[in-house]
PDB file of C-alpha atoms in Angstrom:
ATOM      1  CA  PHE A   1     120.679 116.689  95.246  1.00 47.00           C
ATOM      2  CA  VAL A   2     120.789 120.111  93.533  1.00 53.00           C
ATOM      3  CA  GLU A   3     121.549 118.578  90.140  1.00 60.00           C
ATOM      4  CA  TRP A   4     118.976 115.811  90.650  1.00 63.00           C
ATOM      5  CA  ILE A   5     116.008 118.246  90.685  1.00 66.00           C
ATOM      6  CA  PRO A   6     116.289 119.468  87.060  1.00 71.00           C
ATOM      7  CA  LEU A   7     117.410 116.009  85.965  1.00 70.00           C
ATOM      8  CA  ALA A   8     114.320 114.353  87.451  1.00 67.00           C
ATOM      9  CA  ALA A   9     112.094 117.075  85.977  1.00 69.00           C
ATOM     10  CA  GLY A  10     113.386 116.234  82.511  1.00 72.00           C
ATOM     11  CA  LEU A  11     113.381 112.456  82.916  1.00 72.00           C
ATOM     12  CA  ILE A  12     109.931 112.184  84.484  1.00 72.00           C
ATOM     13  CA  ILE A  13     108.149 111.947  81.124  1.00 72.00           C
ATOM     14  CA  LEU A  14     110.515 109.158  79.987  1.00 74.00           C
ATOM     15  CA  LEU A  15     110.422 106.957  83.083  1.00 74.00           C
ATOM     16  CA  PRO A  16     108.660 103.615  82.462  1.00 76.00           C
ATOM     17  CA  GLY A  17     106.793 103.724  85.765  1.00 73.00           C
ATOM     18  CA  LEU A  18     103.459 102.448  84.487  1.00 78.00           C
ATOM     19  CA  SER A  19     105.239  99.601  82.707  1.00 82.00           C
ATOM     20  CA  LEU A  20     106.878  98.656  86.015  1.00 79.00           C
ATOM     21  CA  VAL A  21     103.509  98.499  87.775  1.00 80.00           C
ATOM     22  CA  ASP A  22     102.029  96.530  84.867  1.00 82.00           C
ATOM     23  CA  ALA A  23     104.931  94.073  85.047  1.00 84.00           C
ATOM     24  CA  VAL A  24     104.479  93.478  88.772  1.00 83.00           C
ATOM     25  CA  GLU A  25     100.726  93.094  88.292  1.00 82.00           C
ATOM     26  CA  GLU A  26     101.214  90.523  85.525  1.00 85.00           C
ATOM     27  CA  LEU A  27     103.653  88.586  87.705  1.00 84.00           C
ATOM     28  CA  ALA A  28     101.137  88.708  90.574  1.00 81.00           C
ATOM     29  CA  HIS A  29      98.494  87.185  88.285  1.00 80.00           C
ATOM     30  CA  GLY A  30     100.872  84.399  87.237  1.00 82.00           C
ATOM     31  CA  HIS A  31     101.634  85.723  83.741  1.00 86.00           C
ATOM     32  CA  LEU A  32     105.344  85.025  84.109  1.00 84.00           C
ATOM     33  CA  THR A  33     106.370  85.320  80.457  1.00 87.00           C
ATOM     34  CA  SER A  34     104.740  88.672  79.706  1.00 86.00           C
ATOM     35  CA  GLY A  35     105.505  90.015  83.178  1.00 85.00           C
ATOM     36  CA  GLY A  36     109.161  88.985  82.988  1.00 87.00           C
ATOM     37  CA  ALA A  37     109.538  90.448  79.502  1.00 89.00           C
ATOM     38  CA  ARG A  38     107.943  93.726  80.543  1.00 86.00           C
ATOM     39  CA  MET A  39     110.124  93.891  83.661  1.00 84.00           C
ATOM     40  CA  ALA A  40     113.248  93.323  81.564  1.00 87.00           C
ATOM     41  CA  GLY A  41     112.175  96.139  79.258  1.00 86.00           C
ATOM     42  CA  VAL A  42     111.753  98.445  82.258  1.00 82.00           C
ATOM     43  CA  PHE A  43     115.262  97.766  83.533  1.00 82.00           C
ATOM     44  CA  VAL A  44     116.770  98.187  80.054  1.00 85.00           C
ATOM     45  CA  ALA A  45     115.040 101.571  79.735  1.00 82.00           C
ATOM     46  CA  LEU A  46     116.252 102.610  83.194  1.00 78.00           C
ATOM     47  CA  LEU A  47     119.770 101.502  82.354  1.00 79.00           C
ATOM     48  CA  ALA A  48     119.782 103.470  79.094  1.00 81.00           C
ATOM     49  CA  MET A  49     118.508 106.641  80.789  1.00 78.00           C
ATOM     50  CA  THR A  50     120.987 106.282  83.646  1.00 76.00           C
ATOM     51  CA  PHE A  51     123.942 105.935  81.278  1.00 78.00           C
ATOM     52  CA  GLY A  52     122.771 109.005  79.380  1.00 79.00           C
ATOM     53  CA  ALA A  53     122.319 111.041  82.567  1.00 75.00           C
ATOM     54  CA  VAL A  54     125.685 109.977  84.004  1.00 74.00           C
ATOM     55  CA  LEU A  55     127.432 110.741  80.701  1.00 79.00           C
ATOM     56  CA  GLY A  56     125.797 114.156  80.505  1.00 77.00           C
ATOM     57  CA  LEU A  57     126.772 115.012  84.068  1.00 71.00           C
ATOM     58  CA  ALA A  58     130.338 113.845  83.439  1.00 75.00           C
ATOM     59  CA  VAL A  59     130.618 116.143  80.425  1.00 78.00           C
ATOM     60  CA  VAL A  60     129.081 119.197  82.085  1.00 73.00           C
ATOM     61  CA  ARG A  61     130.514 118.876  85.618  1.00 66.00           C
ATOM     62  CA  PRO A  62     134.060 120.115  84.766  1.00 64.00           C
ATOM     63  CA  MET A  63     132.533 123.303  83.358  1.00 62.00           C
ATOM     64  CA  THR A  64     130.174 123.825  86.303  1.00 57.00           C
ATOM     65  CA  VAL A  65     130.842 126.482  88.905  1.00 54.00           C
ATOM     66  CA  ILE A  66     130.226 125.127  92.406  1.00 53.00           C
ATOM     67  CA  SER A  67     127.651 127.242  94.195  1.00 53.00           C
ATOM     68  CA  THR A  68     128.044 128.170  97.860  1.00 50.00           C
ATOM     69  CA  ALA A  69     124.427 129.214  98.310  1.00 51.00           C
ATOM     70  CA  GLY A  70     122.482 127.807 101.233  1.00 52.00           C
ATOM     71  CA  VAL A  71     119.687 125.285 101.104  1.00 57.00           C
ATOM     72  CA  ALA A  72     116.597 126.597  99.348  1.00 59.00           C
ATOM     73  CA  ASP A  73     113.369 126.945 101.299  1.00 67.00           C
ATOM     74  CA  PRO A  74     110.646 124.406 100.460  1.00 71.00           C
ATOM     75  CA  LEU A  75     107.675 125.520  98.410  1.00 72.00           C
ATOM     76  CA  PRO A  76     104.586 126.661 100.358  1.00 78.00           C
ATOM     77  CA  PRO A  77     101.644 124.205 100.621  1.00 79.00           C
ATOM     78  CA  TRP A  78      99.407 126.290  98.351  1.00 81.00           C
ATOM     79  CA  PHE A  79     101.825 125.605  95.490  1.00 82.00           C
ATOM     80  CA  LEU A  80     100.260 122.144  95.173  1.00 84.00           C
ATOM     81  CA  ILE A  81      97.180 123.682  93.534  1.00 88.00           C
ATOM     82  CA  PRO A  82      98.908 125.027  90.389  1.00 88.00           C
ATOM     83  CA  ALA A  83     101.120 121.920  90.388  1.00 85.00           C
ATOM     84  CA  LEU A  84      98.085 119.618  90.267  1.00 87.00           C
ATOM     85  CA  LEU A  85      96.541 121.730  87.515  1.00 89.00           C
ATOM     86  CA  ALA A  86      99.743 121.432  85.479  1.00 87.00           C
ATOM     87  CA  VAL A  87      99.875 117.681  86.109  1.00 85.00           C
ATOM     88  CA  ALA A  88      96.264 117.286  84.991  1.00 86.00           C
ATOM     89  CA  VAL A  89      96.893 119.114  81.736  1.00 88.00           C
ATOM     90  CA  GLY A  90     100.116 117.169  81.190  1.00 84.00           C
ATOM     91  CA  SER A  91      98.392 113.828  81.831  1.00 84.00           C
ATOM     92  CA  THR A  92      95.628 114.734  79.388  1.00 86.00           C
ATOM     93  CA  ILE A  93      98.213 115.418  76.694  1.00 85.00           C
ATOM     94  CA  ARG A  94     100.477 112.499  77.591  1.00 81.00           C
ATOM     95  CA  PHE A  95      97.719 109.865  77.546  1.00 82.00           C
ATOM     96  CA  ARG A  96      95.935 111.476  74.572  1.00 83.00           C
ATOM     97  CA  ALA A  97      92.674 112.019  76.391  1.00 82.00           C
ATOM     98  CA  ARG A  98      89.984 114.418  75.259  1.00 84.00           C
ATOM     99  CA  LEU A  99      90.237 118.025  76.393  1.00 85.00           C
ATOM    100  CA  GLN A 100      86.966 117.776  78.322  1.00 86.00           C
ATOM    101  CA  ASP A 101      88.456 114.914  80.362  1.00 87.00           C
ATOM    102  CA  VAL A 102      91.064 117.142  81.989  1.00 90.00           C
ATOM    103  CA  TRP A 103      88.893 117.362  85.116  1.00 92.00           C
ATOM    104  CA  ILE A 104      89.082 113.569  85.445  1.00 91.00           C
ATOM    105  CA  ALA A 105      92.871 113.693  85.410  1.00 90.00           C
ATOM    106  CA  LEU A 106      92.748 116.507  87.971  1.00 91.00           C
ATOM    107  CA  ALA A 107      90.443 114.555  90.287  1.00 91.00           C
ATOM    108  CA  ALA A 108      92.531 111.376  89.953  1.00 90.00           C
ATOM    109  CA  SER A 109      95.793 113.211  90.620  1.00 89.00           C
ATOM    110  CA  THR A 110      94.295 114.920  93.672  1.00 91.00           C
ATOM    111  CA  VAL A 111      92.960 111.641  95.081  1.00 91.00           C
ATOM    112  CA  ALA A 112      96.303 109.900  94.558  1.00 88.00           C
ATOM    113  CA  LEU A 113      98.363 112.686  96.121  1.00 88.00           C
ATOM    114  CA  VAL A 114      96.123 113.270  99.157  1.00 89.00           C
ATOM    115  CA  ALA A 115      95.669 109.557  99.883  1.00 89.00           C
ATOM    116  CA  SER A 116      99.401 108.920  99.519  1.00 87.00           C
ATOM    117  CA  ARG A 117     100.341 111.689 101.950  1.00 86.00           C
ATOM    118  CA  ILE A 118      97.714 110.686 104.512  1.00 88.00           C
ATOM    119  CA  GLY A 119      98.755 107.038 104.328  1.00 85.00           C
ATOM    120  CA  LYS A 120     102.442 107.858 104.581  1.00 83.00           C
ATOM    121  CA  GLU A 121     102.032 110.199 107.547  1.00 84.00           C
ATOM    122  CA  SER A 122      99.691 107.911 109.468  1.00 82.00           C
ATOM    123  CA  MET A 123     101.023 104.429 108.691  1.00 80.00           C
ATOM    124  CA  GLY A 124     104.539 104.706 107.264  1.00 76.00           C
ATOM    125  CA  ALA A 125     106.465 105.094 104.033  1.00 75.00           C
ATOM    126  CA  TYR A 126     105.327 101.885 102.347  1.00 73.00           C
ATOM    127  CA  ALA A 127     101.699 102.235 103.449  1.00 81.00           C
ATOM    128  CA  GLY A 128     101.329 105.496 101.539  1.00 83.00           C
ATOM    129  CA  PRO A 129     101.480 103.948  98.037  1.00 85.00           C
ATOM    130  CA  PHE A 130      99.229 101.072  99.162  1.00 88.00           C
ATOM    131  CA  VAL A 131      96.563 103.386 100.601  1.00 89.00           C
ATOM    132  CA  ALA A 132      96.772 105.676  97.578  1.00 88.00           C
ATOM    133  CA  ALA A 133      96.379 102.791  95.114  1.00 88.00           C
ATOM    134  CA  LEU A 134      93.533 101.328  97.187  1.00 90.00           C
ATOM    135  CA  VAL A 135      91.605 104.614  97.284  1.00 91.00           C
ATOM    136  CA  LEU A 136      92.408 105.327  93.639  1.00 90.00           C
ATOM    137  CA  GLY A 137      91.199 101.900  92.571  1.00 89.00           C
ATOM    138  CA  LEU A 138      87.943 102.258  94.498  1.00 91.00           C
ATOM    139  CA  ALA A 139      87.380 105.714  93.029  1.00 91.00           C
ATOM    140  CA  ALA A 140      88.095 104.399  89.524  1.00 90.00           C
ATOM    141  CA  ASN A 141      85.584 101.581  89.970  1.00 89.00           C
ATOM    142  CA  LEU A 142      82.949 104.007  91.239  1.00 91.00           C
ATOM    143  CA  PHE A 143      83.690 106.333  88.326  1.00 90.00           C
ATOM    144  CA  SER A 144      83.291 103.462  85.865  1.00 88.00           C
ATOM    145  CA  ARG A 145      79.956 102.414  87.379  1.00 88.00           C
ATOM    146  CA  ALA A 146      78.612 105.970  87.494  1.00 89.00           C
ATOM    147  CA  THR A 147      79.653 107.061  83.997  1.00 89.00           C
ATOM    148  CA  HIS A 148      79.803 103.700  82.161  1.00 88.00           C
ATOM    149  CA  ARG A 149      83.307 104.577  80.979  1.00 87.00           C
ATOM    150  CA  PRO A 150      86.559 102.637  81.467  1.00 85.00           C
ATOM    151  CA  GLY A 151      87.989 102.912  84.976  1.00 85.00           C
ATOM    152  CA  GLN A 152      91.475 103.286  83.512  1.00 84.00           C
ATOM    153  CA  LEU A 153      90.496 106.780  82.431  1.00 87.00           C
ATOM    154  CA  PHE A 154      90.532 107.689  86.134  1.00 90.00           C
ATOM    155  CA  SER A 155      93.162 105.343  87.531  1.00 86.00           C
ATOM    156  CA  VAL A 156      96.000 105.852  85.017  1.00 86.00           C
ATOM    157  CA  PRO A 157      96.535 109.617  85.572  1.00 87.00           C
ATOM    158  CA  GLY A 158      96.539 109.087  89.328  1.00 87.00           C
ATOM    159  CA  LEU A 159      98.805 106.080  89.122  1.00 85.00           C
ATOM    160  CA  ALA A 160     101.282 108.088  87.052  1.00 82.00           C
ATOM    161  CA  LEU A 161     101.918 110.245  90.143  1.00 81.00           C
ATOM    162  CA  LEU A 162     102.658 107.230  92.328  1.00 82.00           C
ATOM    163  CA  VAL A 163     104.978 105.084  90.214  1.00 79.00           C
ATOM    164  CA  PRO A 164     108.475 104.754  91.751  1.00 72.00           C
ATOM    165  CA  CYS A 165     110.643 104.553  88.643  1.00 65.00           C
ATOM    166  CA  SER A 166     112.710 107.620  89.551  1.00 65.00           C
ATOM    167  CA  PHE A 167     114.189 105.412  92.274  1.00 70.00           C
ATOM    168  CA  GLY A 168     115.406 103.099  89.530  1.00 67.00           C
ATOM    169  CA  VAL A 169     117.459 105.848  87.918  1.00 67.00           C
ATOM    170  CA  GLN A 170     118.858 106.836  91.319  1.00 71.00           C
ATOM    171  CA  SER A 171     119.670 103.203  92.095  1.00 74.00           C
ATOM    172  CA  ILE A 172     121.575 102.488  88.887  1.00 69.00           C
ATOM    173  CA  SER A 173     123.328 105.853  89.143  1.00 69.00           C
ATOM    174  CA  ALA A 174     124.481 104.976  92.671  1.00 74.00           C
ATOM    175  CA  LEU A 175     125.669 101.557  91.517  1.00 68.00           C
ATOM    176  CA  LEU A 176     127.620 103.127  88.657  1.00 65.00           C
ATOM    177  CA  SER A 177     129.203 105.479  91.212  1.00 68.00           C
ATOM    178  CA  GLU A 178     130.244 102.400  93.250  1.00 68.00           C
ATOM    179  CA  ASP A 179     127.876 103.347  96.069  1.00 75.00           C
ATOM    180  CA  THR A 180     126.562  99.801  96.367  1.00 76.00           C
ATOM    181  CA  ILE A 181     124.663 100.149  99.627  1.00 82.00           C
ATOM    182  CA  VAL A 182     122.648 103.158  98.472  1.00 78.00           C
ATOM    183  CA  GLY A 183     122.042 101.584  95.052  1.00 77.00           C
ATOM    184  CA  VAL A 184     120.719  98.301  96.411  1.00 79.00           C
ATOM    185  CA  ASP A 185     118.632 100.042  99.076  1.00 82.00           C
ATOM    186  CA  THR A 186     117.053 102.373  96.502  1.00 80.00           C
ATOM    187  CA  ALA A 187     116.290  99.498  94.122  1.00 79.00           C
ATOM    188  CA  PHE A 188     114.688  97.549  96.969  1.00 81.00           C
ATOM    189  CA  HIS A 189     112.582 100.600  97.832  1.00 82.00           C
ATOM    190  CA  MET A 190     111.459 100.859  94.191  1.00 81.00           C
ATOM    191  CA  VAL A 191     110.350  97.216  94.072  1.00 81.00           C
ATOM    192  CA  LEU A 192     108.524  97.429  97.410  1.00 83.00           C
ATOM    193  CA  THR A 193     106.708 100.577  96.309  1.00 83.00           C
ATOM    194  CA  ALA A 194     105.633  98.932  93.055  1.00 83.00           C
ATOM    195  CA  MET A 195     104.396  95.894  94.997  1.00 85.00           C
ATOM    196  CA  ALA A 196     102.453  98.155  97.376  1.00 85.00           C
ATOM    197  CA  LEU A 197     100.776  99.884  94.419  1.00 86.00           C
ATOM    198  CA  VAL A 198      99.795  96.606  92.772  1.00 86.00           C
ATOM    199  CA  THR A 199      98.515  95.190  96.063  1.00 87.00           C
ATOM    200  CA  GLY A 200      96.392  98.291  96.630  1.00 87.00           C
ATOM    201  CA  LEU A 201      94.857  97.988  93.156  1.00 86.00           C
ATOM    202  CA  LEU A 202      94.139  94.291  93.640  1.00 87.00           C
ATOM    203  CA  PHE A 203      92.524  94.930  97.023  1.00 87.00           C
ATOM    204  CA  SER A 204      90.392  97.746  95.595  1.00 86.00           C
ATOM    205  CA  ASN A 205      89.053  95.506  92.841  1.00 82.00           C
ATOM    206  CA  ALA A 206      88.343  92.678  95.291  1.00 84.00           C
ATOM    207  CA  ILE A 207      86.607  94.924  97.828  1.00 80.00           C
ATOM    208  CA  PHE A 208      84.565  96.736  95.204  1.00 71.00           C
ATOM    209  CA  ARG A 209      83.349  93.586  93.505  1.00 66.00           C
ATOM    210  CA  LYS A 210      82.528  91.930  96.802  1.00 51.00           C
ATOM    211  CA  ARG A 211      80.525  94.837  98.151  1.00 48.00           C
ATOM    212  CA  LEU A 212      78.762  95.854  94.976  1.00 44.00           C
TER     213      LEU A 212
END
């Protein structure tokens, strides 16, 4: 777990999470060829990153001094504020948005995070991504209607916080370590989370169009 924190921090920008959600959404709409091809590309990217991470750990581990320090204390709740600000700036750069749109990325990231935590605490682990995607999709539709700008400008930065592709790296890493049960369970969790996100987005579009 200690070595996974810096590893995940470095891999987060490379994870094909949005491609995974797009693949599941295309499959849900019946676009089997494009959805299957995109899904295959996601798993190839995850496999390549996992091999690189495992190789790097195998090279460094013999030179690593094992620490006997205790478990670190979790960060205080107020730390989410600078974290969300950093995420907003990073999303603006990553998705090549305009500098004045950084507040949109901040609002989307905040909506996604708060809705995900409320849904998870009140209805369970798999309800969190669904509720977050549902609220995010509704907010994106309202943003599009109010500003006459694409809803993806709001939904994509928020969705980037919710994608479960880090589970894919953990799953393949566990399988390569011959921990089959953990690997399969983590992969199943990744797929279910992606399905929950896509279902939430589909529901938000259906509800919004029906009511407005």
